[in-house]
């Protein structure tokens, strides 16, 4: 299979249009059609319905392989580029919403101050996007957070080639409206909240599927989905009574209209890890050293 034909196929599926895919890739629509026809001939199977544009059963199966294959190809290109120390004057950090701490921000500012021509940037995004950004070279580092048992590593998507180390572990809290009947409790059991109404915010809080697994419950239903990474925006919805969510306890204490109650059962914590390439550029290596826990030296 030709990688470019695979990329064309994925782009057509994502855009649901041959013409939109041609515009996105900078090809003619005829070239897009030729790529798809060649791929279908190679695999001896129809991959796309044409009207409307949608993957066939074979196309759906190919998608399962194509996305990780293309990600690995992009990751290989970025890994080789780092060996040549490309972009030494850039320090790009991809960060999930609960992972950016004052200590991390201070280290980034110091790195920027120490190298006046360094172009530094921070991009807030979801977990999968943060990991992929480092894999493909659009970011130099990723700070990723999540909920796990104490001392357990985060289950990260497609992160096999990326070294990682823990930056912090903090208590995980349930966020309730300040007027909620449970708001005055010193601690809460996660299973006792399984029947409550939750907000599904997979990129800004612990995914509900993970809470179900931790509490061994089929509950944690939701009537509202929050798409985005703004924790304060999510907290406004919680304060208004739209549902419950989770956050690291220290970060949630000052949110207006919110009660942040630590979870005592099961034993889960809010963990932040720093992911980095095997061959970091010089500015990246300096920030890594600043953020690495001292006891790990």
PDB file of C-alpha atoms in Angstrom:
ATOM      1  CA  UNK A   1       0.000   0.000   0.000  1.00  0.00           C
ATOM      2  CA  UNK A   2       1.207   3.449  -0.917  1.00  0.00           C
ATOM      3  CA  UNK A   3       1.307   5.779   2.137  1.00  0.00           C
ATOM      4  CA  UNK A   4       0.118   8.763   0.123  1.00  0.00           C
ATOM      5  CA  UNK A   5      -2.866   6.794  -1.123  1.00  0.00           C
ATOM      6  CA  UNK A   6      -3.658   5.866   2.473  1.00  0.00           C
ATOM      7  CA  UNK A   7      -3.439   9.524   3.489  1.00  0.00           C
ATOM      8  CA  UNK A   8      -5.756  10.460   0.646  1.00  0.00           C
ATOM      9  CA  UNK A   9      -8.243   7.786   1.702  1.00  0.00           C
ATOM     10  CA  UNK A  10      -8.296   8.993   5.329  1.00  0.00           C
ATOM     11  CA  UNK A  11      -8.691  12.610   4.224  1.00  0.00           C
ATOM     12  CA  UNK A  12     -11.624  11.753   1.950  1.00  0.00           C
ATOM     13  CA  UNK A  13     -13.317   9.885   4.817  1.00  0.00           C
ATOM     14  CA  UNK A  14     -12.699  12.742   7.260  1.00  0.00           C
ATOM     15  CA  UNK A  15     -14.089  15.353   4.855  1.00  0.00           C
ATOM     16  CA  UNK A  16     -16.816  13.111   3.401  1.00  0.00           C
ATOM     17  CA  UNK A  17     -15.989  14.658   0.039  1.00  0.00           C
ATOM     18  CA  UNK A  18     -13.523  14.122  -2.812  1.00  0.00           C
ATOM     19  CA  UNK A  19     -13.427  17.829  -3.645  1.00  0.00           C
ATOM     20  CA  UNK A  20     -12.875  18.903  -0.019  1.00  0.00           C
ATOM     21  CA  UNK A  21     -10.090  16.321   0.330  1.00  0.00           C
ATOM     22  CA  UNK A  22      -8.473  17.647  -2.856  1.00  0.00           C
ATOM     23  CA  UNK A  23      -8.521  21.160  -1.413  1.00  0.00           C
ATOM     24  CA  UNK A  24      -7.108  19.993   1.936  1.00  0.00           C
ATOM     25  CA  UNK A  25      -4.251  18.055   0.306  1.00  0.00           C
ATOM     26  CA  UNK A  26      -3.523  20.481  -2.535  1.00  0.00           C
ATOM     27  CA  UNK A  27      -4.376  17.980  -5.264  1.00  0.00           C
ATOM     28  CA  UNK A  28      -6.821  18.028  -8.140  1.00  0.00           C
ATOM     29  CA  UNK A  29     -10.049  16.107  -7.663  1.00  0.00           C
ATOM     30  CA  UNK A  30      -8.941  13.827 -10.499  1.00  0.00           C
ATOM     31  CA  UNK A  31      -5.766  12.939  -8.580  1.00  0.00           C
ATOM     32  CA  UNK A  32      -7.827  12.123  -5.491  1.00  0.00           C
ATOM     33  CA  UNK A  33     -10.038   9.794  -7.531  1.00  0.00           C
ATOM     34  CA  UNK A  34      -6.961   8.111  -9.016  1.00  0.00           C
ATOM     35  CA  UNK A  35      -5.462   7.546  -5.552  1.00  0.00           C
ATOM     36  CA  UNK A  36      -8.661   5.934  -4.283  1.00  0.00           C
ATOM     37  CA  UNK A  37      -9.058   3.786  -7.410  1.00  0.00           C
ATOM     38  CA  UNK A  38      -5.443   2.600  -7.144  1.00  0.00           C
ATOM     39  CA  UNK A  39      -5.864   1.726  -3.467  1.00  0.00           C
ATOM     40  CA  UNK A  40      -9.084  -0.171  -4.159  1.00  0.00           C
ATOM     41  CA  UNK A  41      -7.358  -2.073  -6.973  1.00  0.00           C
ATOM     42  CA  UNK A  42      -4.416  -2.897  -4.711  1.00  0.00           C
ATOM     43  CA  UNK A  43      -6.702  -4.262  -1.984  1.00  0.00           C
ATOM     44  CA  UNK A  44      -9.207  -5.780  -4.427  1.00  0.00           C
ATOM     45  CA  UNK A  45     -12.107  -4.292  -2.467  1.00  0.00           C
ATOM     46  CA  UNK A  46     -14.357  -1.226  -2.724  1.00  0.00           C
ATOM     47  CA  UNK A  47     -13.420   1.175   0.069  1.00  0.00           C
ATOM     48  CA  UNK A  48     -15.838   4.074  -0.397  1.00  0.00           C
ATOM     49  CA  UNK A  49     -19.453   4.615  -1.304  1.00  0.00           C
ATOM     50  CA  UNK A  50     -19.541   7.586  -3.651  1.00  0.00           C
ATOM     51  CA  UNK A  51     -22.987   9.102  -3.009  1.00  0.00           C
ATOM     52  CA  UNK A  52     -22.890  10.046  -0.259  1.00  0.00           C
ATOM     53  CA  UNK A  53     -19.171   9.574   0.407  1.00  0.00           C
ATOM     54  CA  UNK A  54     -18.737   7.074   3.242  1.00  0.00           C
ATOM     55  CA  UNK A  55     -16.502   4.082   3.960  1.00  0.00           C
ATOM     56  CA  UNK A  56     -17.667   0.599   3.058  1.00  0.00           C
ATOM     57  CA  UNK A  57     -17.187  -2.279   5.501  1.00  0.00           C
ATOM     58  CA  UNK A  58     -13.732  -2.849   3.991  1.00  0.00           C
ATOM     59  CA  UNK A  59     -13.070   0.885   4.234  1.00  0.00           C
ATOM     60  CA  UNK A  60     -13.970   0.927   7.933  1.00  0.00           C
ATOM     61  CA  UNK A  61     -11.582  -1.959   8.508  1.00  0.00           C
ATOM     62  CA  UNK A  62      -8.823  -0.184   6.601  1.00  0.00           C
ATOM     63  CA  UNK A  63      -9.336   2.973   8.680  1.00  0.00           C
ATOM     64  CA  UNK A  64      -8.483   0.998  11.818  1.00  0.00           C
ATOM     65  CA  UNK A  65      -5.054   0.314  10.343  1.00  0.00           C
ATOM     66  CA  UNK A  66      -4.518   3.484   8.308  1.00  0.00           C
ATOM     67  CA  UNK A  67      -4.663   6.070  11.091  1.00  0.00           C
ATOM     68  CA  UNK A  68      -2.002   4.442  13.322  1.00  0.00           C
ATOM     69  CA  UNK A  69       0.152   3.621  10.274  1.00  0.00           C
ATOM     70  CA  UNK A  70       0.135   7.249   9.119  1.00  0.00           C
ATOM     71  CA  UNK A  71       0.831   8.420  12.655  1.00  0.00           C
ATOM     72  CA  UNK A  72       3.836   6.101  12.840  1.00  0.00           C
ATOM     73  CA  UNK A  73       5.158   7.394   9.510  1.00  0.00           C
ATOM     74  CA  UNK A  74       4.845  10.991  10.708  1.00  0.00           C
ATOM     75  CA  UNK A  75       6.491  10.008  13.994  1.00  0.00           C
ATOM     76  CA  UNK A  76       9.420   8.389  12.153  1.00  0.00           C
ATOM     77  CA  UNK A  77       9.932  11.538  10.070  1.00  0.00           C
ATOM     78  CA  UNK A  78       9.910  13.710  13.211  1.00  0.00           C
ATOM     79  CA  UNK A  79      12.288  11.365  15.048  1.00  0.00           C
ATOM     80  CA  UNK A  80      14.846  11.540  12.242  1.00  0.00           C
ATOM     81  CA  UNK A  81      14.486  15.315  12.046  1.00  0.00           C
ATOM     82  CA  UNK A  82      15.307  15.576  15.749  1.00  0.00           C
ATOM     83  CA  UNK A  83      18.564  13.676  15.162  1.00  0.00           C
ATOM     84  CA  UNK A  84      19.519  16.552  12.865  1.00  0.00           C
ATOM     85  CA  UNK A  85      18.591  18.952  15.680  1.00  0.00           C
ATOM     86  CA  UNK A  86      16.088  20.794  13.534  1.00  0.00           C
ATOM     87  CA  UNK A  87      14.168  23.706  15.070  1.00  0.00           C
ATOM     88  CA  UNK A  88      16.703  24.300  17.898  1.00  0.00           C
ATOM     89  CA  UNK A  89      15.227  27.772  18.515  1.00  0.00           C
ATOM     90  CA  UNK A  90      11.717  26.474  19.215  1.00  0.00           C
ATOM     91  CA  UNK A  91      10.176  25.161  22.412  1.00  0.00           C
ATOM     92  CA  UNK A  92       6.582  24.037  21.839  1.00  0.00           C
ATOM     93  CA  UNK A  93       4.615  22.519  24.712  1.00  0.00           C
ATOM     94  CA  UNK A  94       1.340  20.608  24.232  1.00  0.00           C
ATOM     95  CA  UNK A  95      -0.633  20.469  27.440  1.00  0.00           C
ATOM     96  CA  UNK A  96      -3.858  18.896  28.668  1.00  0.00           C
ATOM     97  CA  UNK A  97      -6.022  21.289  30.703  1.00  0.00           C
ATOM     98  CA  UNK A  98      -5.314  19.886  34.150  1.00  0.00           C
ATOM     99  CA  UNK A  99      -1.582  19.417  33.643  1.00  0.00           C
ATOM    100  CA  UNK A 100      -0.223  22.966  33.510  1.00  0.00           C
ATOM    101  CA  UNK A 101       0.981  23.988  36.960  1.00  0.00           C
ATOM    102  CA  UNK A 102       2.638  27.184  38.278  1.00  0.00           C
ATOM    103  CA  UNK A 103       5.957  25.301  38.581  1.00  0.00           C
ATOM    104  CA  UNK A 104       5.798  24.205  34.949  1.00  0.00           C
ATOM    105  CA  UNK A 105       4.871  27.693  33.773  1.00  0.00           C
ATOM    106  CA  UNK A 106       7.760  29.174  35.766  1.00  0.00           C
ATOM    107  CA  UNK A 107      10.235  26.674  34.257  1.00  0.00           C
ATOM    108  CA  UNK A 108       9.013  27.545  30.765  1.00  0.00           C
ATOM    109  CA  UNK A 109       9.413  31.276  31.415  1.00  0.00           C
ATOM    110  CA  UNK A 110      12.937  30.731  32.746  1.00  0.00           C
ATOM    111  CA  UNK A 111      13.855  28.707  29.651  1.00  0.00           C
ATOM    112  CA  UNK A 112      12.523  31.498  27.450  1.00  0.00           C
ATOM    113  CA  UNK A 113      14.413  34.165  29.428  1.00  0.00           C
ATOM    114  CA  UNK A 114      17.682  32.208  29.332  1.00  0.00           C
ATOM    115  CA  UNK A 115      17.526  32.002  25.525  1.00  0.00           C
ATOM    116  CA  UNK A 116      16.336  35.376  24.194  1.00  0.00           C
ATOM    117  CA  UNK A 117      15.745  34.140  20.636  1.00  0.00           C
ATOM    118  CA  UNK A 118      13.832  31.076  21.746  1.00  0.00           C
ATOM    119  CA  UNK A 119      10.295  30.963  20.358  1.00  0.00           C
ATOM    120  CA  UNK A 120       8.145  29.338  23.053  1.00  0.00           C
ATOM    121  CA  UNK A 121       4.509  28.304  22.769  1.00  0.00           C
ATOM    122  CA  UNK A 122       1.890  26.456  24.816  1.00  0.00           C
ATOM    123  CA  UNK A 123      -1.082  24.716  23.214  1.00  0.00           C
ATOM    124  CA  UNK A 124      -3.964  23.384  25.307  1.00  0.00           C
ATOM    125  CA  UNK A 125      -5.505  20.236  23.834  1.00  0.00           C
ATOM    126  CA  UNK A 126      -6.859  16.786  24.607  1.00  0.00           C
ATOM    127  CA  UNK A 127      -4.735  13.818  25.681  1.00  0.00           C
ATOM    128  CA  UNK A 128      -4.577  12.022  22.335  1.00  0.00           C
ATOM    129  CA  UNK A 129      -3.774  15.255  20.508  1.00  0.00           C
ATOM    130  CA  UNK A 130      -0.991  16.125  22.970  1.00  0.00           C
ATOM    131  CA  UNK A 131       0.653  12.722  22.541  1.00  0.00           C
ATOM    132  CA  UNK A 132       0.358  12.862  18.759  1.00  0.00           C
ATOM    133  CA  UNK A 133       1.827  16.371  18.706  1.00  0.00           C
ATOM    134  CA  UNK A 134       5.092  15.115  20.236  1.00  0.00           C
ATOM    135  CA  UNK A 135       5.113  11.970  18.108  1.00  0.00           C
ATOM    136  CA  UNK A 136       4.778  13.979  14.885  1.00  0.00           C
ATOM    137  CA  UNK A 137       7.077  16.837  15.889  1.00  0.00           C
ATOM    138  CA  UNK A 138       4.506  19.641  16.050  1.00  0.00           C
ATOM    139  CA  UNK A 139       5.312  19.868  19.782  1.00  0.00           C
ATOM    140  CA  UNK A 140       8.581  19.255  21.609  1.00  0.00           C
ATOM    141  CA  UNK A 141       7.057  18.151  24.916  1.00  0.00           C
ATOM    142  CA  UNK A 142       3.649  17.140  26.239  1.00  0.00           C
ATOM    143  CA  UNK A 143       2.247  17.511  29.730  1.00  0.00           C
ATOM    144  CA  UNK A 144      -0.587  15.018  30.123  1.00  0.00           C
ATOM    145  CA  UNK A 145      -2.796  14.407  33.156  1.00  0.00           C
ATOM    146  CA  UNK A 146      -5.266  11.737  34.182  1.00  0.00           C
ATOM    147  CA  UNK A 147      -6.618   9.630  37.049  1.00  0.00           C
ATOM    148  CA  UNK A 148      -4.842   6.421  38.083  1.00  0.00           C
ATOM    149  CA  UNK A 149      -4.078   4.321  41.134  1.00  0.00           C
ATOM    150  CA  UNK A 150      -1.217   5.802  43.196  1.00  0.00           C
ATOM    151  CA  UNK A 151       2.170   5.392  41.461  1.00  0.00           C
ATOM    152  CA  UNK A 152       0.620   3.812  38.351  1.00  0.00           C
ATOM    153  CA  UNK A 153       1.646   5.297  34.976  1.00  0.00           C
ATOM    154  CA  UNK A 154      -0.968   6.987  32.829  1.00  0.00           C
ATOM    155  CA  UNK A 155      -2.563   4.827  30.125  1.00  0.00           C
ATOM    156  CA  UNK A 156      -1.571   6.959  27.154  1.00  0.00           C
ATOM    157  CA  UNK A 157      -2.706   6.482  23.552  1.00  0.00           C
ATOM    158  CA  UNK A 158      -0.050   5.349  21.100  1.00  0.00           C
ATOM    159  CA  UNK A 159       2.820   6.608  23.250  1.00  0.00           C
ATOM    160  CA  UNK A 160       5.143   3.609  22.953  1.00  0.00           C
ATOM    161  CA  UNK A 161       8.134   5.478  21.463  1.00  0.00           C
ATOM    162  CA  UNK A 162       7.953   8.364  23.942  1.00  0.00           C
ATOM    163  CA  UNK A 163       9.796   8.317  27.270  1.00  0.00           C
ATOM    164  CA  UNK A 164       7.795   9.791  30.132  1.00  0.00           C
ATOM    165  CA  UNK A 165       8.260  10.619  33.783  1.00  0.00           C
ATOM    166  CA  UNK A 166       5.854  11.774  36.522  1.00  0.00           C
ATOM    167  CA  UNK A 167       5.745  15.465  37.364  1.00  0.00           C
ATOM    168  CA  UNK A 168       3.156  15.344  40.155  1.00  0.00           C
ATOM    169  CA  UNK A 169       0.504  13.277  41.924  1.00  0.00           C
ATOM    170  CA  UNK A 170      -2.309  15.096  43.708  1.00  0.00           C
ATOM    171  CA  UNK A 171      -5.644  14.135  45.289  1.00  0.00           C
ATOM    172  CA  UNK A 172      -8.510  13.795  42.819  1.00  0.00           C
ATOM    173  CA  UNK A 173     -11.681  15.684  43.689  1.00  0.00           C
ATOM    174  CA  UNK A 174     -15.323  15.605  42.645  1.00  0.00           C
ATOM    175  CA  UNK A 175     -16.619  19.065  41.731  1.00  0.00           C
ATOM    176  CA  UNK A 176     -20.116  19.846  43.024  1.00  0.00           C
ATOM    177  CA  UNK A 177     -22.171  23.039  43.098  1.00  0.00           C
ATOM    178  CA  UNK A 178     -21.511  24.868  46.384  1.00  0.00           C
ATOM    179  CA  UNK A 179     -25.221  24.407  47.197  1.00  0.00           C
ATOM    180  CA  UNK A 180     -25.177  20.622  46.658  1.00  0.00           C
ATOM    181  CA  UNK A 181     -26.315  18.534  49.695  1.00  0.00           C
ATOM    182  CA  UNK A 182     -22.928  16.747  49.707  1.00  0.00           C
ATOM    183  CA  UNK A 183     -20.856  19.935  49.414  1.00  0.00           C
ATOM    184  CA  UNK A 184     -19.971  19.961  53.117  1.00  0.00           C
ATOM    185  CA  UNK A 185     -18.604  16.414  53.238  1.00  0.00           C
ATOM    186  CA  UNK A 186     -14.866  16.032  54.039  1.00  0.00           C
ATOM    187  CA  UNK A 187     -14.544  13.209  51.483  1.00  0.00           C
ATOM    188  CA  UNK A 188     -16.657  11.098  49.131  1.00  0.00           C
ATOM    189  CA  UNK A 189     -16.752   7.556  47.783  1.00  0.00           C
ATOM    190  CA  UNK A 190     -16.873   7.503  44.000  1.00  0.00           C
ATOM    191  CA  UNK A 191     -19.380   4.636  43.913  1.00  0.00           C
ATOM    192  CA  UNK A 192     -21.866   6.719  45.948  1.00  0.00           C
ATOM    193  CA  UNK A 193     -22.011   9.199  43.046  1.00  0.00           C
ATOM    194  CA  UNK A 194     -22.649   6.664  40.287  1.00  0.00           C
ATOM    195  CA  UNK A 195     -26.350   7.595  40.104  1.00  0.00           C
ATOM    196  CA  UNK A 196     -25.659  11.345  39.980  1.00  0.00           C
ATOM    197  CA  UNK A 197     -25.862  13.383  36.795  1.00  0.00           C
ATOM    198  CA  UNK A 198     -22.407  14.008  35.318  1.00  0.00           C
ATOM    199  CA  UNK A 199     -20.945  16.166  32.582  1.00  0.00           C
ATOM    200  CA  UNK A 200     -19.108  14.216  29.884  1.00  0.00           C
ATOM    201  CA  UNK A 201     -15.925  16.255  29.366  1.00  0.00           C
ATOM    202  CA  UNK A 202     -13.293  13.783  28.101  1.00  0.00           C
ATOM    203  CA  UNK A 203     -10.649  16.417  27.304  1.00  0.00           C
ATOM    204  CA  UNK A 204     -11.130  18.588  30.403  1.00  0.00           C
ATOM    205  CA  UNK A 205     -11.790  15.995  33.109  1.00  0.00           C
ATOM    206  CA  UNK A 206     -11.487  12.286  33.803  1.00  0.00           C
ATOM    207  CA  UNK A 207     -13.431  10.437  31.072  1.00  0.00           C
ATOM    208  CA  UNK A 208     -16.635   8.913  32.419  1.00  0.00           C
ATOM    209  CA  UNK A 209     -15.648   5.469  31.127  1.00  0.00           C
ATOM    210  CA  UNK A 210     -12.610   5.637  33.399  1.00  0.00           C
ATOM    211  CA  UNK A 211     -14.778   6.573  36.399  1.00  0.00           C
ATOM    212  CA  UNK A 212     -17.088   3.627  35.670  1.00  0.00           C
ATOM    213  CA  UNK A 213     -14.098   1.292  35.576  1.00  0.00           C
ATOM    214  CA  UNK A 214     -12.624   2.711  38.794  1.00  0.00           C
ATOM    215  CA  UNK A 215     -15.942   2.472  40.668  1.00  0.00           C
ATOM    216  CA  UNK A 216     -16.868  -0.862  39.019  1.00  0.00           C
ATOM    217  CA  UNK A 217     -20.250   0.614  38.167  1.00  0.00           C
ATOM    218  CA  UNK A 218     -22.413   1.045  35.072  1.00  0.00           C
ATOM    219  CA  UNK A 219     -23.580   4.462  36.300  1.00  0.00           C
ATOM    220  CA  UNK A 220     -22.103   7.931  35.727  1.00  0.00           C
ATOM    221  CA  UNK A 221     -24.701   8.867  33.150  1.00  0.00           C
ATOM    222  CA  UNK A 222     -24.662  12.272  31.498  1.00  0.00           C
ATOM    223  CA  UNK A 223     -27.116  14.581  29.799  1.00  0.00           C
ATOM    224  CA  UNK A 224     -24.560  17.174  28.744  1.00  0.00           C
ATOM    225  CA  UNK A 225     -21.331  16.850  26.764  1.00  0.00           C
ATOM    226  CA  UNK A 226     -18.594  19.451  27.124  1.00  0.00           C
ATOM    227  CA  UNK A 227     -16.229  19.668  24.162  1.00  0.00           C
ATOM    228  CA  UNK A 228     -13.126  21.674  24.947  1.00  0.00           C
ATOM    229  CA  UNK A 229     -10.292  22.147  27.418  1.00  0.00           C
ATOM    230  CA  UNK A 230     -11.402  25.177  29.452  1.00  0.00           C
ATOM    231  CA  UNK A 231     -11.701  23.979  33.052  1.00  0.00           C
ATOM    232  CA  UNK A 232     -13.190  27.279  34.223  1.00  0.00           C
ATOM    233  CA  UNK A 233     -15.889  27.053  31.574  1.00  0.00           C
ATOM    234  CA  UNK A 234     -16.617  23.521  32.754  1.00  0.00           C
ATOM    235  CA  UNK A 235     -16.790  24.714  36.367  1.00  0.00           C
ATOM    236  CA  UNK A 236     -19.399  27.338  35.438  1.00  0.00           C
ATOM    237  CA  UNK A 237     -21.630  24.518  34.175  1.00  0.00           C
ATOM    238  CA  UNK A 238     -21.060  22.558  37.400  1.00  0.00           C
ATOM    239  CA  UNK A 239     -21.888  25.600  39.540  1.00  0.00           C
ATOM    240  CA  UNK A 240     -25.120  26.062  37.571  1.00  0.00           C
ATOM    241  CA  UNK A 241     -26.189  22.485  38.340  1.00  0.00           C
ATOM    242  CA  UNK A 242     -25.568  20.937  34.915  1.00  0.00           C
ATOM    243  CA  UNK A 243     -23.758  17.956  36.437  1.00  0.00           C
ATOM    244  CA  UNK A 244     -20.664  16.799  38.297  1.00  0.00           C
ATOM    245  CA  UNK A 245     -17.088  16.484  37.105  1.00  0.00           C
ATOM    246  CA  UNK A 246     -13.575  15.861  38.452  1.00  0.00           C
ATOM    247  CA  UNK A 247     -10.338  17.823  38.803  1.00  0.00           C
ATOM    248  CA  UNK A 248      -7.106  17.886  40.761  1.00  0.00           C
ATOM    249  CA  UNK A 249      -7.961  19.072  44.271  1.00  0.00           C
ATOM    250  CA  UNK A 250      -5.440  21.973  44.477  1.00  0.00           C
ATOM    251  CA  UNK A 251      -6.534  23.406  41.111  1.00  0.00           C
ATOM    252  CA  UNK A 252     -10.236  23.251  42.013  1.00  0.00           C
ATOM    253  CA  UNK A 253     -10.152  24.923  45.424  1.00  0.00           C
ATOM    254  CA  UNK A 254     -10.482  28.483  44.092  1.00  0.00           C
ATOM    255  CA  UNK A 255     -13.168  27.898  41.464  1.00  0.00           C
ATOM    256  CA  UNK A 256     -16.184  30.138  42.234  1.00  0.00           C
ATOM    257  CA  UNK A 257     -19.461  28.468  43.161  1.00  0.00           C
ATOM    258  CA  UNK A 258     -17.782  25.068  43.436  1.00  0.00           C
ATOM    259  CA  UNK A 259     -17.175  22.601  46.251  1.00  0.00           C
ATOM    260  CA  UNK A 260     -14.180  20.332  45.573  1.00  0.00           C
ATOM    261  CA  UNK A 261     -14.448  17.152  47.667  1.00  0.00           C
ATOM    262  CA  UNK A 262     -11.573  14.624  47.635  1.00  0.00           C
ATOM    263  CA  UNK A 263     -12.296  11.041  46.588  1.00  0.00           C
ATOM    264  CA  UNK A 264     -11.202   8.499  49.193  1.00  0.00           C
ATOM    265  CA  UNK A 265     -12.503   5.286  47.581  1.00  0.00           C
ATOM    266  CA  UNK A 266     -11.255   3.844  45.336  1.00  0.00           C
ATOM    267  CA  UNK A 267      -7.682   5.031  45.808  1.00  0.00           C
ATOM    268  CA  UNK A 268      -7.104   7.109  42.687  1.00  0.00           C
ATOM    269  CA  UNK A 269      -4.993  10.199  42.230  1.00  0.00           C
ATOM    270  CA  UNK A 270      -4.607  12.964  39.687  1.00  0.00           C
ATOM    271  CA  UNK A 271      -1.264  12.290  37.969  1.00  0.00           C
ATOM    272  CA  UNK A 272       0.668  14.495  35.552  1.00  0.00           C
ATOM    273  CA  UNK A 273       3.403  13.124  33.297  1.00  0.00           C
ATOM    274  CA  UNK A 274       5.837  14.789  30.923  1.00  0.00           C
ATOM    275  CA  UNK A 275       6.331  13.057  27.574  1.00  0.00           C
ATOM    276  CA  UNK A 276       9.380  13.825  25.477  1.00  0.00           C
ATOM    277  CA  UNK A 277      11.198  12.559  22.375  1.00  0.00           C
ATOM    278  CA  UNK A 278      14.191  10.261  22.686  1.00  0.00           C
ATOM    279  CA  UNK A 279      16.409  12.888  21.061  1.00  0.00           C
ATOM    280  CA  UNK A 280      15.282  16.268  22.389  1.00  0.00           C
ATOM    281  CA  UNK A 281      16.661  19.530  21.059  1.00  0.00           C
ATOM    282  CA  UNK A 282      18.839  21.592  23.411  1.00  0.00           C
ATOM    283  CA  UNK A 283      16.063  23.914  24.732  1.00  0.00           C
ATOM    284  CA  UNK A 284      13.804  20.911  25.247  1.00  0.00           C
ATOM    285  CA  UNK A 285      16.487  19.027  27.176  1.00  0.00           C
ATOM    286  CA  UNK A 286      17.009  22.015  29.482  1.00  0.00           C
ATOM    287  CA  UNK A 287      13.305  22.229  30.306  1.00  0.00           C
ATOM    288  CA  UNK A 288      13.213  18.458  30.858  1.00  0.00           C
ATOM    289  CA  UNK A 289      16.003  18.754  33.391  1.00  0.00           C
ATOM    290  CA  UNK A 290      14.204  21.595  35.172  1.00  0.00           C
ATOM    291  CA  UNK A 291      10.959  19.611  35.475  1.00  0.00           C
ATOM    292  CA  UNK A 292      12.383  16.184  36.267  1.00  0.00           C
ATOM    293  CA  UNK A 293      11.897  15.255  39.956  1.00  0.00           C
ATOM    294  CA  UNK A 294      15.193  15.688  41.781  1.00  0.00           C
ATOM    295  CA  UNK A 295      15.064  12.226  43.338  1.00  0.00           C
ATOM    296  CA  UNK A 296      15.137  10.652  39.864  1.00  0.00           C
ATOM    297  CA  UNK A 297      18.677  11.915  39.186  1.00  0.00           C
TER     298      UNK A 297
END
